[in-house]
Short mmCIF file of C-alpha atoms and ligand atoms in Angstrom, two decimals:
data_model
loop_
_atom_site.label_atom_id
_atom_site.label_comp_id
_atom_site.label_asym_id
_atom_site.label_seq_id
_atom_site.Cartn_x
_atom_site.Cartn_y
_atom_site.Cartn_z
CA MET A 1 87.67 100.24 85.62
CA ASP A 2 89.36 96.84 85.64
CA ILE A 3 87.93 93.59 84.28
CA HIS A 4 88.84 89.93 84.74
CA GLU A 5 91.33 87.96 82.68
CA TYR A 6 88.61 85.79 81.10
CA GLN A 7 86.64 88.87 80.09
CA ALA A 8 89.71 90.55 78.57
CA LYS A 9 90.50 87.35 76.68
CA GLU A 10 86.99 87.13 75.27
CA ILE A 11 87.21 90.76 74.10
CA LEU A 12 90.66 90.39 72.56
CA SER A 13 89.62 87.15 70.91
CA GLY A 14 86.89 89.15 69.15
CA PHE A 15 89.67 91.35 67.74
CA GLY A 16 91.54 88.36 66.32
CA VAL A 17 93.92 87.60 69.20
CA PRO A 18 94.29 83.79 69.61
CA ILE A 19 93.53 82.47 73.12
CA PRO A 20 93.51 78.92 74.57
CA ARG A 21 90.21 77.05 74.96
CA GLY A 22 88.74 77.93 78.32
CA GLY A 23 85.64 78.08 80.48
CA LEU A 24 84.44 79.94 83.55
CA ALA A 25 83.31 78.28 86.79
CA TYR A 26 81.51 79.46 89.93
CA SER A 27 81.94 76.17 91.80
CA PRO A 28 84.51 73.33 91.98
CA GLU A 29 82.06 70.92 90.31
CA GLN A 30 81.56 73.35 87.47
CA ALA A 31 85.35 73.67 87.17
CA ALA A 32 85.71 69.90 86.73
CA TYR A 33 82.89 69.94 84.19
CA ARG A 34 84.61 72.74 82.26
CA ALA A 35 87.86 70.71 82.16
CA ARG A 36 85.97 67.76 80.65
CA GLU A 37 84.30 70.08 78.16
CA ILE A 38 87.64 71.59 77.10
CA GLY A 39 89.20 68.14 76.72
CA GLY A 40 92.89 67.21 76.68
CA ASN A 41 94.81 65.93 79.69
CA GLN A 42 96.24 69.02 81.32
CA TRP A 43 94.61 72.25 82.49
CA VAL A 44 95.46 75.47 84.27
CA VAL A 45 93.04 76.58 86.98
CA LYS A 46 93.23 80.36 87.35
CA ALA A 47 91.79 82.55 90.10
CA GLN A 48 89.87 85.48 88.59
CA VAL A 49 90.80 88.44 90.76
CA HIS A 50 91.62 92.00 89.74
CA THR A 51 95.38 91.80 90.26
CA GLY A 52 98.57 90.63 88.63
CA GLY A 53 101.12 88.35 90.26
CA ARG A 54 98.57 85.56 90.78
CA GLY A 55 101.03 82.90 89.62
CA LYS A 56 103.52 83.66 92.41
CA ALA A 57 100.73 83.91 95.01
CA GLY A 58 99.34 80.44 94.25
CA GLY A 59 96.42 81.64 92.15
CA VAL A 60 97.42 79.71 89.00
CA LYS A 61 97.51 75.91 89.29
CA LEU A 62 98.59 73.30 86.78
CA CYS A 63 96.39 70.15 86.91
CA ASN A 64 96.83 66.74 85.29
CA ASP A 65 93.43 65.18 85.86
CA GLU A 66 89.88 66.07 86.81
CA HIS A 67 90.45 65.39 90.51
CA GLU A 68 93.32 67.82 90.58
CA VAL A 69 91.09 70.42 88.93
CA LEU A 70 88.44 69.80 91.59
CA ASP A 71 91.02 70.07 94.40
CA ALA A 72 92.63 73.21 92.98
CA ALA A 73 89.22 74.85 92.57
CA ASN A 74 88.18 73.79 96.07
CA GLU A 75 91.26 75.45 97.47
CA LEU A 76 90.82 78.66 95.48
CA PHE A 77 87.10 79.40 95.88
CA GLY A 78 86.51 81.86 98.70
CA LYS A 79 90.22 82.31 99.27
CA ARG A 80 91.63 85.78 99.88
CA LEU A 81 94.47 85.93 97.39
CA VAL A 82 97.22 88.28 98.52
CA THR A 83 99.65 89.30 95.77
CA HIS A 84 102.32 92.00 95.77
CA GLN A 85 99.74 94.29 94.12
CA THR A 86 96.69 93.78 96.34
CA GLY A 87 97.96 95.02 99.71
CA PRO A 88 97.50 92.93 102.88
CA ASP A 89 93.71 92.59 102.50
CA GLY A 90 94.00 90.67 99.22
CA LYS A 91 91.10 89.95 96.86
CA VAL A 92 88.53 87.20 97.33
CA VAL A 93 88.19 84.54 94.60
CA TYR A 94 84.58 84.05 93.47
CA ARG A 95 85.24 83.01 89.87
CA ILE A 96 87.71 80.57 88.37
CA TYR A 97 88.81 80.19 84.78
CA ILE A 98 89.91 76.81 83.44
CA GLU A 99 92.04 76.52 80.33
CA GLY A 100 93.67 73.75 78.38
CA THR A 101 97.45 74.10 78.68
CA VAL A 102 99.60 75.27 75.83
CA PRO A 103 103.12 73.87 75.18
CA ILE A 104 105.29 76.96 75.68
CA GLU A 105 108.43 77.52 73.62
CA HIS A 106 108.98 81.15 74.51
CA GLU A 107 107.24 83.86 76.59
CA LEU A 108 106.94 87.47 75.41
CA TYR A 109 105.49 90.67 76.83
CA LEU A 110 103.01 92.98 75.05
CA GLY A 111 101.41 96.05 76.58
CA LEU A 112 99.53 99.11 75.34
CA VAL A 113 99.31 102.12 77.59
CA LEU A 114 98.40 105.80 77.44
CA ASP A 115 101.72 107.59 77.56
CA ARG A 116 101.13 110.93 79.24
CA LYS A 117 104.40 112.43 78.10
CA SER A 118 103.86 111.93 74.37
CA GLU A 119 100.04 112.13 74.80
CA ARG A 120 99.76 109.03 72.62
CA VAL A 121 98.99 105.35 72.85
CA MET A 122 102.29 103.56 73.32
CA VAL A 123 103.05 99.93 72.56
CA VAL A 124 105.56 98.38 74.94
CA ALA A 125 106.91 94.95 74.00
CA SER A 126 109.71 92.68 75.07
CA GLY A 127 111.12 89.30 74.09
CA ALA A 128 111.65 88.66 77.81
CA GLY A 129 108.10 87.88 78.98
CA GLY A 130 106.69 85.91 81.87
CA MET A 131 107.78 88.46 84.46
CA GLU A 132 106.24 91.80 85.39
CA ILE A 133 107.15 94.73 83.17
CA GLU A 134 108.79 96.43 86.17
CA ASP A 135 111.14 93.45 86.51
CA ILE A 136 111.87 93.40 82.78
CA ALA A 137 112.70 97.11 83.00
CA ALA A 138 115.00 96.44 85.96
CA ASN A 139 116.70 93.26 84.69
CA GLU A 140 116.55 93.39 80.89
CA PRO A 141 115.92 97.00 79.92
CA ASP A 142 117.58 96.55 76.51
CA THR A 143 114.90 94.08 75.40
CA ILE A 144 112.11 96.66 75.73
CA ILE A 145 110.66 98.14 72.54
CA ARG A 146 108.57 101.31 72.78
CA SER A 147 106.54 102.50 69.83
CA VAL A 148 104.20 105.47 69.83
CA VAL A 149 101.03 105.44 67.70
CA GLU A 150 100.28 108.52 65.63
CA PRO A 151 96.62 109.30 66.47
CA ALA A 152 95.76 110.86 63.09
CA VAL A 153 96.43 107.58 61.26
CA GLY A 154 96.27 104.98 64.05
CA MET A 155 98.45 101.89 64.26
CA GLN A 156 99.81 101.01 60.82
CA ALA A 157 100.57 97.47 59.62
CA PHE A 158 104.22 98.35 58.93
CA GLN A 159 104.56 99.67 62.49
CA ALA A 160 103.13 96.45 63.95
CA ARG A 161 105.52 94.41 61.78
CA GLU A 162 108.43 96.54 62.90
CA ILE A 163 107.60 95.83 66.55
CA ALA A 164 107.22 92.12 65.75
CA PHE A 165 110.64 92.03 64.05
CA GLY A 166 112.15 93.83 67.02
CA LEU A 167 111.09 90.96 69.30
CA GLY A 168 113.61 88.70 67.55
CA ILE A 169 111.03 86.03 66.65
CA GLU A 170 111.08 83.71 63.65
CA PRO A 171 109.91 85.23 60.34
CA ALA A 172 107.08 82.67 60.27
CA GLN A 173 105.59 84.25 63.40
CA VAL A 174 106.03 87.89 62.46
CA GLN A 175 102.74 88.12 60.55
CA GLN A 176 100.78 86.45 63.40
CA MET A 177 102.43 88.77 65.89
CA ALA A 178 101.68 91.87 63.80
CA GLU A 179 98.00 90.85 63.63
CA ILE A 180 97.89 90.41 67.41
CA ILE A 181 99.42 93.85 67.96
CA MET A 182 96.89 95.39 65.54
CA GLY A 183 94.04 93.54 67.27
CA CYS A 184 95.09 94.75 70.71
CA TYR A 185 95.38 98.30 69.40
CA ARG A 186 91.88 98.21 67.86
CA ALA A 187 90.41 96.84 71.09
CA PHE A 188 92.18 99.60 73.03
CA ARG A 189 90.95 102.37 70.72
CA ASP A 190 87.42 101.12 70.02
CA LEU A 191 86.54 100.37 73.64
CA ASP A 192 88.06 103.40 75.42
CA ALA A 193 90.68 101.33 77.23
CA THR A 194 93.57 102.92 79.08
CA MET A 195 95.62 99.73 79.27
CA VAL A 196 95.87 96.37 77.51
CA GLU A 197 98.46 93.89 78.68
CA VAL A 198 99.20 90.39 77.41
CA ASN A 199 101.80 88.77 79.64
CA PRO A 200 102.83 86.21 78.76
CA LEU A 201 102.15 86.21 75.05
CA VAL A 202 103.65 82.86 74.11
CA ILE A 203 105.07 81.13 71.10
CA THR A 204 104.09 77.47 71.28
CA THR A 205 106.27 74.55 70.32
CA GLU A 206 104.05 74.26 67.22
CA GLY A 207 104.96 77.82 66.25
CA SER A 208 101.69 79.63 66.91
CA VAL A 209 101.36 82.80 68.98
CA VAL A 210 98.80 82.68 71.84
CA ALA A 211 97.75 85.08 74.62
CA LEU A 212 98.09 83.15 77.92
CA ASP A 213 97.14 86.05 80.16
CA ALA A 214 95.27 89.28 79.45
CA LYS A 215 94.46 92.39 81.41
CA MET A 216 92.41 95.43 80.38
CA THR A 217 91.62 98.70 82.15
CA PHE A 218 89.04 101.19 80.89
CA ASP A 219 88.46 104.90 81.21
CA ASP A 220 85.73 105.36 83.86
CA ASN A 221 84.63 108.60 82.24
CA ALA A 222 83.85 106.82 78.96
CA MET A 223 81.81 103.98 80.48
CA PHE A 224 78.52 105.83 79.91
CA ARG A 225 78.95 105.10 76.20
CA ARG A 226 80.25 101.53 76.59
CA PRO A 227 77.38 99.61 78.20
CA ASN A 228 78.85 96.28 77.06
CA ILE A 229 82.04 97.03 78.95
CA SER A 230 80.57 98.69 82.04
CA GLU A 231 78.37 95.64 82.69
CA LEU A 232 81.59 93.64 83.16
CA ARG A 233 82.30 95.56 86.35
CA ASP A 234 82.77 93.23 89.34
CA LYS A 235 82.12 95.06 92.60
CA SER A 236 83.45 92.18 94.68
CA GLN A 237 86.91 93.27 93.51
CA GLU A 238 86.59 96.93 94.50
CA ASP A 239 87.01 98.83 97.79
CA PRO A 240 83.40 98.60 99.09
CA ARG A 241 83.41 102.20 100.34
CA GLU A 242 84.55 103.52 96.98
CA SER A 243 82.17 101.43 94.89
CA GLN A 244 79.22 102.37 97.13
CA ALA A 245 80.12 106.01 96.59
CA ALA A 246 80.45 105.57 92.83
CA ASP A 247 77.00 103.94 92.73
CA ARG A 248 75.56 107.01 94.41
CA GLY A 249 77.32 109.43 92.07
CA LEU A 250 79.66 110.59 94.84
CA SER A 251 83.40 110.85 94.56
CA TYR A 252 84.98 109.23 97.63
CA VAL A 253 88.49 108.29 98.68
CA GLY A 254 89.05 106.61 102.05
CA LEU A 255 91.95 107.98 104.15
CA LYS A 256 93.45 107.07 107.50
CA GLY A 257 92.47 110.01 109.78
CA LYS A 258 89.53 110.47 112.16
CA ILE A 259 87.63 113.45 110.77
CA GLY A 260 85.00 112.64 108.16
CA CYS A 261 84.49 115.31 105.50
CA ILE A 262 81.40 116.05 103.40
CA VAL A 263 82.19 118.76 100.89
CA ASN A 264 80.99 119.97 97.50
CA GLY A 265 83.60 120.38 94.78
CA ALA A 266 87.00 118.72 94.56
CA GLY A 267 88.90 121.98 95.10
CA LEU A 268 86.98 122.82 98.24
CA ALA A 269 87.42 119.23 99.46
CA MET A 270 91.21 119.57 99.09
CA ALA A 271 91.20 122.95 100.83
CA THR A 272 89.07 121.51 103.65
CA MET A 273 91.51 118.63 104.13
CA ASP A 274 94.39 121.13 104.30
CA MET A 275 92.58 123.25 106.87
CA ILE A 276 91.81 120.22 109.04
CA LYS A 277 95.50 119.30 109.02
CA GLN A 278 96.44 122.90 109.74
CA ALA A 279 94.16 122.80 112.79
CA GLY A 280 95.87 119.65 114.03
CA GLY A 281 93.50 116.94 112.77
CA GLU A 282 93.63 114.26 110.05
CA PRO A 283 90.87 113.73 107.45
CA ALA A 284 89.25 110.27 107.35
CA ASN A 285 88.17 110.69 103.75
CA PHE A 286 87.85 112.85 100.69
CA LEU A 287 84.20 113.13 99.70
CA ASP A 288 82.90 115.41 96.98
CA ILE A 289 79.09 115.37 96.82
CA GLY A 290 79.17 117.50 93.65
CA GLY A 291 76.91 120.33 92.59
CA GLY A 292 73.12 120.21 92.84
CA ALA A 293 73.16 117.91 95.86
CA THR A 294 69.59 117.05 96.86
CA PRO A 295 68.69 116.26 100.49
CA GLU A 296 68.70 112.55 99.53
CA ARG A 297 72.26 112.79 98.23
CA VAL A 298 73.49 114.58 101.34
CA ALA A 299 71.88 111.87 103.43
CA LYS A 300 73.62 109.19 101.34
CA ALA A 301 76.95 110.95 101.83
CA PHE A 302 76.34 110.91 105.60
CA ARG A 303 75.60 107.21 105.61
CA LEU A 304 78.78 106.57 103.66
CA VAL A 305 81.00 108.62 105.98
CA LEU A 306 79.38 107.07 109.07
CA SER A 307 79.92 103.55 107.75
CA ASP A 308 83.65 104.15 108.33
CA ASP A 309 84.39 103.08 111.93
CA ASN A 310 87.42 105.37 112.05
CA VAL A 311 85.28 108.50 111.90
CA GLU A 312 85.23 110.30 115.27
CA ALA A 313 83.98 113.73 114.12
CA ILE A 314 82.34 115.10 110.97
CA LEU A 315 82.75 118.36 109.11
CA VAL A 316 80.20 119.38 106.49
CA ASN A 317 81.55 122.23 104.41
CA ILE A 318 79.32 123.48 101.60
CA PHE A 319 79.85 126.47 99.40
CA ALA A 320 76.61 126.62 97.47
CA GLY A 321 76.77 128.01 93.96
CA ILE A 322 74.67 125.51 92.04
CA ASN A 323 73.83 123.90 95.36
CA ARG A 324 71.34 125.38 97.79
CA CYS A 325 72.18 125.67 101.48
CA ASP A 326 68.57 124.97 102.52
CA TRP A 327 68.68 121.66 100.62
CA VAL A 328 71.97 120.73 102.22
CA ALA A 329 70.56 121.61 105.66
CA GLU A 330 67.49 119.47 104.99
CA GLY A 331 69.78 116.64 103.92
CA VAL A 332 71.80 116.92 107.12
CA ILE A 333 68.64 116.77 109.23
CA LYS A 334 67.22 113.88 107.21
CA ALA A 335 70.44 111.96 107.71
CA LEU A 336 70.51 112.67 111.46
CA GLU A 337 66.89 111.59 111.86
CA GLU A 338 67.54 108.30 110.09
CA HIS A 339 70.87 107.71 111.72
CA PRO A 340 71.54 109.53 115.00
CA VAL A 341 75.17 110.60 115.04
CA ASN A 342 77.13 110.05 118.23
CA VAL A 343 80.21 112.00 117.13
CA PRO A 344 80.63 115.80 117.06
CA LEU A 345 79.23 117.39 113.90
CA VAL A 346 80.28 120.77 112.54
CA VAL A 347 78.39 122.35 109.63
CA ARG A 348 79.58 125.34 107.67
CA LEU A 349 77.29 126.71 104.97
CA ALA A 350 77.98 129.57 102.58
CA GLY A 351 76.46 130.81 99.33
CA THR A 352 72.97 130.41 97.84
CA ASN A 353 70.11 130.46 100.39
CA VAL A 354 72.57 130.49 103.27
CA GLU A 355 70.13 132.27 105.63
CA GLU A 356 67.41 129.65 105.09
CA GLY A 357 69.99 126.90 105.52
CA ARG A 358 71.22 128.25 108.85
CA LYS A 359 67.67 128.78 110.05
CA ILE A 360 66.73 125.17 109.28
CA LEU A 361 69.76 123.92 111.23
CA ALA A 362 69.11 126.23 114.19
CA GLN A 363 65.41 125.30 114.41
CA SER A 364 66.08 121.58 114.21
CA GLY A 365 67.20 121.45 117.83
CA LEU A 366 69.88 118.93 116.83
CA PRO A 367 73.36 119.12 118.40
CA ILE A 368 75.03 120.70 115.40
CA ILE A 369 78.05 122.96 115.87
CA ARG A 370 77.83 125.80 113.38
CA ALA A 371 80.69 127.77 111.79
CA THR A 372 80.85 130.68 109.38
CA THR A 373 84.29 130.53 107.80
CA LEU A 374 86.32 127.56 106.65
CA SER A 375 89.13 128.08 109.17
CA GLU A 376 86.60 128.43 111.98
CA ALA A 377 84.92 125.20 110.84
CA ALA A 378 88.22 123.30 110.75
CA GLU A 379 89.25 124.58 114.18
CA ARG A 380 85.87 123.76 115.69
CA VAL A 381 85.75 120.23 114.36
CA VAL A 382 89.28 119.47 115.57
CA ALA A 383 88.55 121.03 118.98
CA ALA A 384 85.26 119.15 119.29
CA TRP A 385 86.98 115.91 118.34
CA GLN A 386 89.75 116.43 120.92
CA ASN A 387 87.19 117.34 123.59
CA ASP A 388 85.16 114.28 122.78
CA LEU A 389 88.29 112.14 123.09
CA LYS A 390 89.15 113.61 126.50
CA HIS A 391 85.59 113.08 127.62
CA ASN A 392 85.65 109.44 126.56
CA VAL A 393 89.00 108.85 128.26
CA LYS A 394 87.63 110.32 131.50
CA LEU A 395 84.66 107.99 131.36
CA VAL A 396 86.97 105.01 130.99
CA ASP A 397 89.18 106.28 133.86
CA THR A 398 86.33 106.55 136.37
CA LYS A 399 85.05 103.05 135.67
P1 GDP B 1 99.70 86.37 86.69
O1 GDP B 1 100.75 85.78 87.59
O2 GDP B 1 98.56 86.96 87.48
O3 GDP B 1 100.26 87.33 85.70
O4 GDP B 1 99.05 85.13 85.91
P2 GDP B 1 99.42 84.45 84.50
O5 GDP B 1 98.16 84.14 83.80
O6 GDP B 1 100.41 85.28 83.73
O7 GDP B 1 100.06 83.08 84.92
C1 GDP B 1 101.31 82.99 85.57
C2 GDP B 1 102.21 81.98 84.87
O8 GDP B 1 101.58 80.71 84.79
C3 GDP B 1 102.53 82.34 83.43
O9 GDP B 1 103.61 83.25 83.33
C4 GDP B 1 102.87 80.99 82.83
O10 GDP B 1 104.25 80.72 83.03
C5 GDP B 1 102.04 80.02 83.66
N1 GDP B 1 100.93 79.55 82.80
C6 GDP B 1 99.75 80.14 82.60
N2 GDP B 1 99.02 79.45 81.70
C7 GDP B 1 99.79 78.39 81.33
C8 GDP B 1 99.62 77.29 80.41
O11 GDP B 1 98.62 77.15 79.73
N3 GDP B 1 100.64 76.39 80.33
C9 GDP B 1 101.77 76.50 81.07
N4 GDP B 1 102.71 75.59 80.96
N5 GDP B 1 101.95 77.52 81.91
C10 GDP B 1 101.01 78.45 82.04
MN1 MN B 2 100.49 87.47 83.71
#
């Protein structure tokens, strides 16, 4: 789970990381008011969207008076900011953060990530900040310091100082820098983060070290025990199909094909996708409804798959161990009653209560194509989809 810059700054500030004075706004008027509240005579107006590269995309604006703040905010609110990380759809700006500017002497990079290879938290730092870490790695690889944290003892003060010295900063700033590194590490560890990035971390002309940008990502699987973090989730920044699925306890990934899949278990979902491809089709999604799926949950899964306009046929493939085929069948019928489906639907049930499940489907009188094995199901759904396509083309031709 990602959070906004202003949220990450507030968290890091609580762990002793210095940040500029700032305030959040939901309207241009509020932005101007925040600037007045912060004081001074120069501000940065920053779009709060879950992406990096905002500066280059026009999402960070330097303003010299209140009118400029108002204009900048007017331009940003409601805008779809497209950065090199967002893809062509961009992310819509609903919140803006206003900060007093800081006189920058030097920009540095500080990041903490989970390094899969060493299975440790790794601190990555560089004296060449202000650009993305990928660019630093490409242009100035020698400036990058990597330091792995020993989990049994955690980040040690000497280790933080060693990193700080490695950045080539003045001795006067080494202690400040070491405290910032320790603070970021504690925030990472205590809050189940998977990434903390401060870029740029700047040294001001007055010699203090300040975080000008901050980014944090958290482990979704730990959010049940971090209510203060999970409430920071901003659904306006997520793929609506995926966040709707997450809200319903379903695991969903949108894909580009035409055949919608409703499957229980990630392994079976993968196998189903393979079989659809083998039969000459392309899956429109990966959807795992999990074990113990009640009729309500199956119906929710249907609504989700049908909300994707690309879907031209649906395959329900359930192997019921914990699940019960009769429940799944009831769910399918419930969904069809609420939402008549005008695309071919193939259902394959196997496992617990399979006979009852099949009986419920057969007696429903609904146009459901049934299959017994997985390969049969995949072939039938692809054939039904192709038939349906031909049929539709014919209709168009005779018009
Ligand atoms: P990002 O592009 O999404 O990573 O957004 P950042 O918050 O990193 O802002 C982009 C750039 O704007 C930074 O690298 C800075 O050079 C500049 N910037 C941000 N805040 C300030 C500030 O307070 N003063 C000045 N002079 N520049 C700033
Ligand atoms: Mn940045």
